[in-house]
mmCIF file of C-alpha atoms and ligand atoms in Angstrom:
data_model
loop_
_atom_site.group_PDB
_atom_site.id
_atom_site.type_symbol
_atom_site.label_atom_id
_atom_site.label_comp_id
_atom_site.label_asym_id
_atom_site.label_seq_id
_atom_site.Cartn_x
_atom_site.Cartn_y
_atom_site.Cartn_z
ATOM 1 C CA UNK A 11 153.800 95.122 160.309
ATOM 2 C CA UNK A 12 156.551 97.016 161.455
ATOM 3 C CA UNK A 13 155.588 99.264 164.715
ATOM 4 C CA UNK A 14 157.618 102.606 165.389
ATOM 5 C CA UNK A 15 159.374 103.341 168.109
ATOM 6 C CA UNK A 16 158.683 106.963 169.575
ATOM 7 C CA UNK A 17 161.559 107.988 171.780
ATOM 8 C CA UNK A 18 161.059 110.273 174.619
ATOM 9 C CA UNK A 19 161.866 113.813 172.252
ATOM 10 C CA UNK A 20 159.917 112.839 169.487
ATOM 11 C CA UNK A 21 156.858 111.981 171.819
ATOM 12 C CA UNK A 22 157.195 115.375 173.306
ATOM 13 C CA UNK A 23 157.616 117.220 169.823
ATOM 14 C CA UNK A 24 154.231 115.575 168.906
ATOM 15 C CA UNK A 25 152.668 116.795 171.386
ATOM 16 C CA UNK A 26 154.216 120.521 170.792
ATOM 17 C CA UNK A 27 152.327 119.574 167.480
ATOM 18 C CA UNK A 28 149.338 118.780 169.148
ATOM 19 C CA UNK A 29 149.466 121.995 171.427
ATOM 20 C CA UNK A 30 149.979 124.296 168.603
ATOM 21 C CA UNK A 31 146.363 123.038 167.034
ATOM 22 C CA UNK A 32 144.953 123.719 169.835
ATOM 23 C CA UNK A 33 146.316 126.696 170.040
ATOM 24 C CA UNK A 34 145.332 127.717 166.507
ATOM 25 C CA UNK A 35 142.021 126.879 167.136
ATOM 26 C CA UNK A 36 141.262 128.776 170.183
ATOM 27 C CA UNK A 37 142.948 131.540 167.814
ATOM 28 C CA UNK A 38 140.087 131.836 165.999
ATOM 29 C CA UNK A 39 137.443 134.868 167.493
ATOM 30 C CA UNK A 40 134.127 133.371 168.852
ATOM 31 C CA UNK A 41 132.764 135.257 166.273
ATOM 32 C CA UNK A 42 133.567 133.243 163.847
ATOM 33 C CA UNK A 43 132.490 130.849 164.959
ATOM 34 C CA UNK A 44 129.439 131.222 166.065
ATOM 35 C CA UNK A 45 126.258 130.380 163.910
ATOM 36 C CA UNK A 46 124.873 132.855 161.398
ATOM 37 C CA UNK A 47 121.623 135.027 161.097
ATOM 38 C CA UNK A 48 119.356 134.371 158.933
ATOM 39 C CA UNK A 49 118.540 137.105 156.617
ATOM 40 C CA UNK A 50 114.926 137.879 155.123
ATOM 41 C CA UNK A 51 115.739 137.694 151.183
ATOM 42 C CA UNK A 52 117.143 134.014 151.368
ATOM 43 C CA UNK A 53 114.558 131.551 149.817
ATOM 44 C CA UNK A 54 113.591 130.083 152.519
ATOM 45 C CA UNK A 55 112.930 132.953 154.738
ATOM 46 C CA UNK A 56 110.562 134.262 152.064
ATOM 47 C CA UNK A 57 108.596 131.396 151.549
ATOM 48 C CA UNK A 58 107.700 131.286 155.585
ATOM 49 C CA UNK A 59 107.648 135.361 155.610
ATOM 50 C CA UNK A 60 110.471 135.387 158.182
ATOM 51 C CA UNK A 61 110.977 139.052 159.403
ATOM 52 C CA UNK A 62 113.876 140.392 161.888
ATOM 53 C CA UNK A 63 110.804 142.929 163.374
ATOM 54 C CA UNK A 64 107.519 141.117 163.156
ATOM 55 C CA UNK A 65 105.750 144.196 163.484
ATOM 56 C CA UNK A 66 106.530 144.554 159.484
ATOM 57 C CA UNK A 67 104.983 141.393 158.639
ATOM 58 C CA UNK A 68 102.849 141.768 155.577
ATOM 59 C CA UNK A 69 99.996 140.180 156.937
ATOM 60 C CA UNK A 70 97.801 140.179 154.189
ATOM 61 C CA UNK A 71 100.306 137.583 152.738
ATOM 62 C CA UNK A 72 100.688 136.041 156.285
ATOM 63 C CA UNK A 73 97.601 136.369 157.815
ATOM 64 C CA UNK A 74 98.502 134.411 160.830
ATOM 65 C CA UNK A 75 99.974 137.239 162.218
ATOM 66 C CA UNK A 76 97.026 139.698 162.084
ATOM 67 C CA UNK A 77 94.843 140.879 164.839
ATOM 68 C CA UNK A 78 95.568 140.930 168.210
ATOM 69 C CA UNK A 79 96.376 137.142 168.278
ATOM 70 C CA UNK A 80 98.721 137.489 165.643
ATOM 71 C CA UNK A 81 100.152 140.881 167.269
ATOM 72 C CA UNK A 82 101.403 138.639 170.064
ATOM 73 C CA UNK A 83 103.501 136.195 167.934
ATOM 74 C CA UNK A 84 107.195 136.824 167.996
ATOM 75 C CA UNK A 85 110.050 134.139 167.867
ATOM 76 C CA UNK A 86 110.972 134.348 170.970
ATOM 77 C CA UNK A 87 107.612 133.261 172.066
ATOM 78 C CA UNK A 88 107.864 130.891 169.705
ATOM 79 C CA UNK A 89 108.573 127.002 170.642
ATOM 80 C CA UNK A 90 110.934 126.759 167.963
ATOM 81 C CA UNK A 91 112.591 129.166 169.246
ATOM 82 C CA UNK A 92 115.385 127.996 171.562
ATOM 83 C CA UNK A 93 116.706 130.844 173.436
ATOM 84 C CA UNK A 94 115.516 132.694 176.405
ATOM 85 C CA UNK A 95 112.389 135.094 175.943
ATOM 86 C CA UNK A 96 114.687 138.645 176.284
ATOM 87 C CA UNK A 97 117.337 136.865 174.101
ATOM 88 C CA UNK A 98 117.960 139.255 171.009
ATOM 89 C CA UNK A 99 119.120 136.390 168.557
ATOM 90 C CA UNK A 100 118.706 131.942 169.036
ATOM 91 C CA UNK A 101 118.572 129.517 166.866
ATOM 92 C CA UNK A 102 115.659 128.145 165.108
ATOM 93 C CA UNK A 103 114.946 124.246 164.113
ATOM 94 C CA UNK A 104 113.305 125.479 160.876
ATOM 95 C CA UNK A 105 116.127 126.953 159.559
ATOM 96 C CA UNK A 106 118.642 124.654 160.757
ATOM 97 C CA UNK A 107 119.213 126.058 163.976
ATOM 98 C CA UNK A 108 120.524 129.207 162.405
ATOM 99 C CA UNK A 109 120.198 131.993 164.506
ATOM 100 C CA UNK A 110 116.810 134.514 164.203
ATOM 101 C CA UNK A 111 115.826 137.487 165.925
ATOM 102 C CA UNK A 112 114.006 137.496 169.117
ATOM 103 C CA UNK A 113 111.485 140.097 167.956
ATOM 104 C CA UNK A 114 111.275 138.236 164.502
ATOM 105 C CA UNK A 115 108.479 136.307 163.227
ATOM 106 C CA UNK A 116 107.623 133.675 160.474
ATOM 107 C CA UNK A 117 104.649 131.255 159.221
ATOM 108 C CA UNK A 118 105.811 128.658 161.399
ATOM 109 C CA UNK A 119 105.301 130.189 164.354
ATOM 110 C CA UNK A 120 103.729 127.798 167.361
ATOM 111 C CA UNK A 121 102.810 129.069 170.546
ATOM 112 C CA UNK A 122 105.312 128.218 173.255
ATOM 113 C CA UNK A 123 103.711 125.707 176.001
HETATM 114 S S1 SF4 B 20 109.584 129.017 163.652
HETATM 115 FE FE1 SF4 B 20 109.236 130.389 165.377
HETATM 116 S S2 SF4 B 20 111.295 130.940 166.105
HETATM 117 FE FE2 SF4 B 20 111.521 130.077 164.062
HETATM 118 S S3 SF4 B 20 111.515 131.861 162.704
HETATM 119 FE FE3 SF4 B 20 109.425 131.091 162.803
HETATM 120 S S4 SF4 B 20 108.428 132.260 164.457
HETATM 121 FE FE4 SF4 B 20 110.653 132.527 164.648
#
């Protein structure tokens, strides 16, 4: 096997290389990067009647959320919820740790303990 030989220059125009992609990466705006929403009409949000405001939850399809029991329920008193309680967006494990509103709601809801 024949090993190469990096002299001196070449080792430091690899790590130019190197530099550059990190460079290029933190190019990239945080926005982009970060995780998306999840949006109400994706298949998956209907079928657990995920809203962004769970005050329009139609509960007589969902009727977990109705009465004053179900009045309380929002995702970020959720357990799967896993951001703070006044945080406006936070992932969720049901949908992949995507992100869902704070004042959202959905099926799966579980009472934080
Ligand atoms: S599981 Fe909890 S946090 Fe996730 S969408 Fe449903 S109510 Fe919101």
């Amino acid at each position: 096997m024949k090993e190469k030989v990096i002299d001196r220059r070449g080792f430091l125009k690899m790590g130019v290389k190197a530099g550059g992609g990190v460079l290029a990466l933190s190019a990239i705006p945080i926005h982009l990067m970060a995780q998306d929403k999840v949006t109400e009409d994706e298949a998956l949000a209907q079928a657990m009647g995920y809203v962004l405001d769970a005050t329009t939850t139609d509960t007589k399809k969902f009727p977990k959320r109705a009465g004053d029991a179900g009045a309380s329920q929002f995702c970020d008193n959720c357990a799967l919820f896993s951001g703070e309680a006044d945080a406006e967006f936070a992932p969720c494990s049901i949908f992949q740790n995507r992100l869902v509103a704070g004042k959202g709601w959905c099926n799966a809801w579980v009472a934080k303990t």
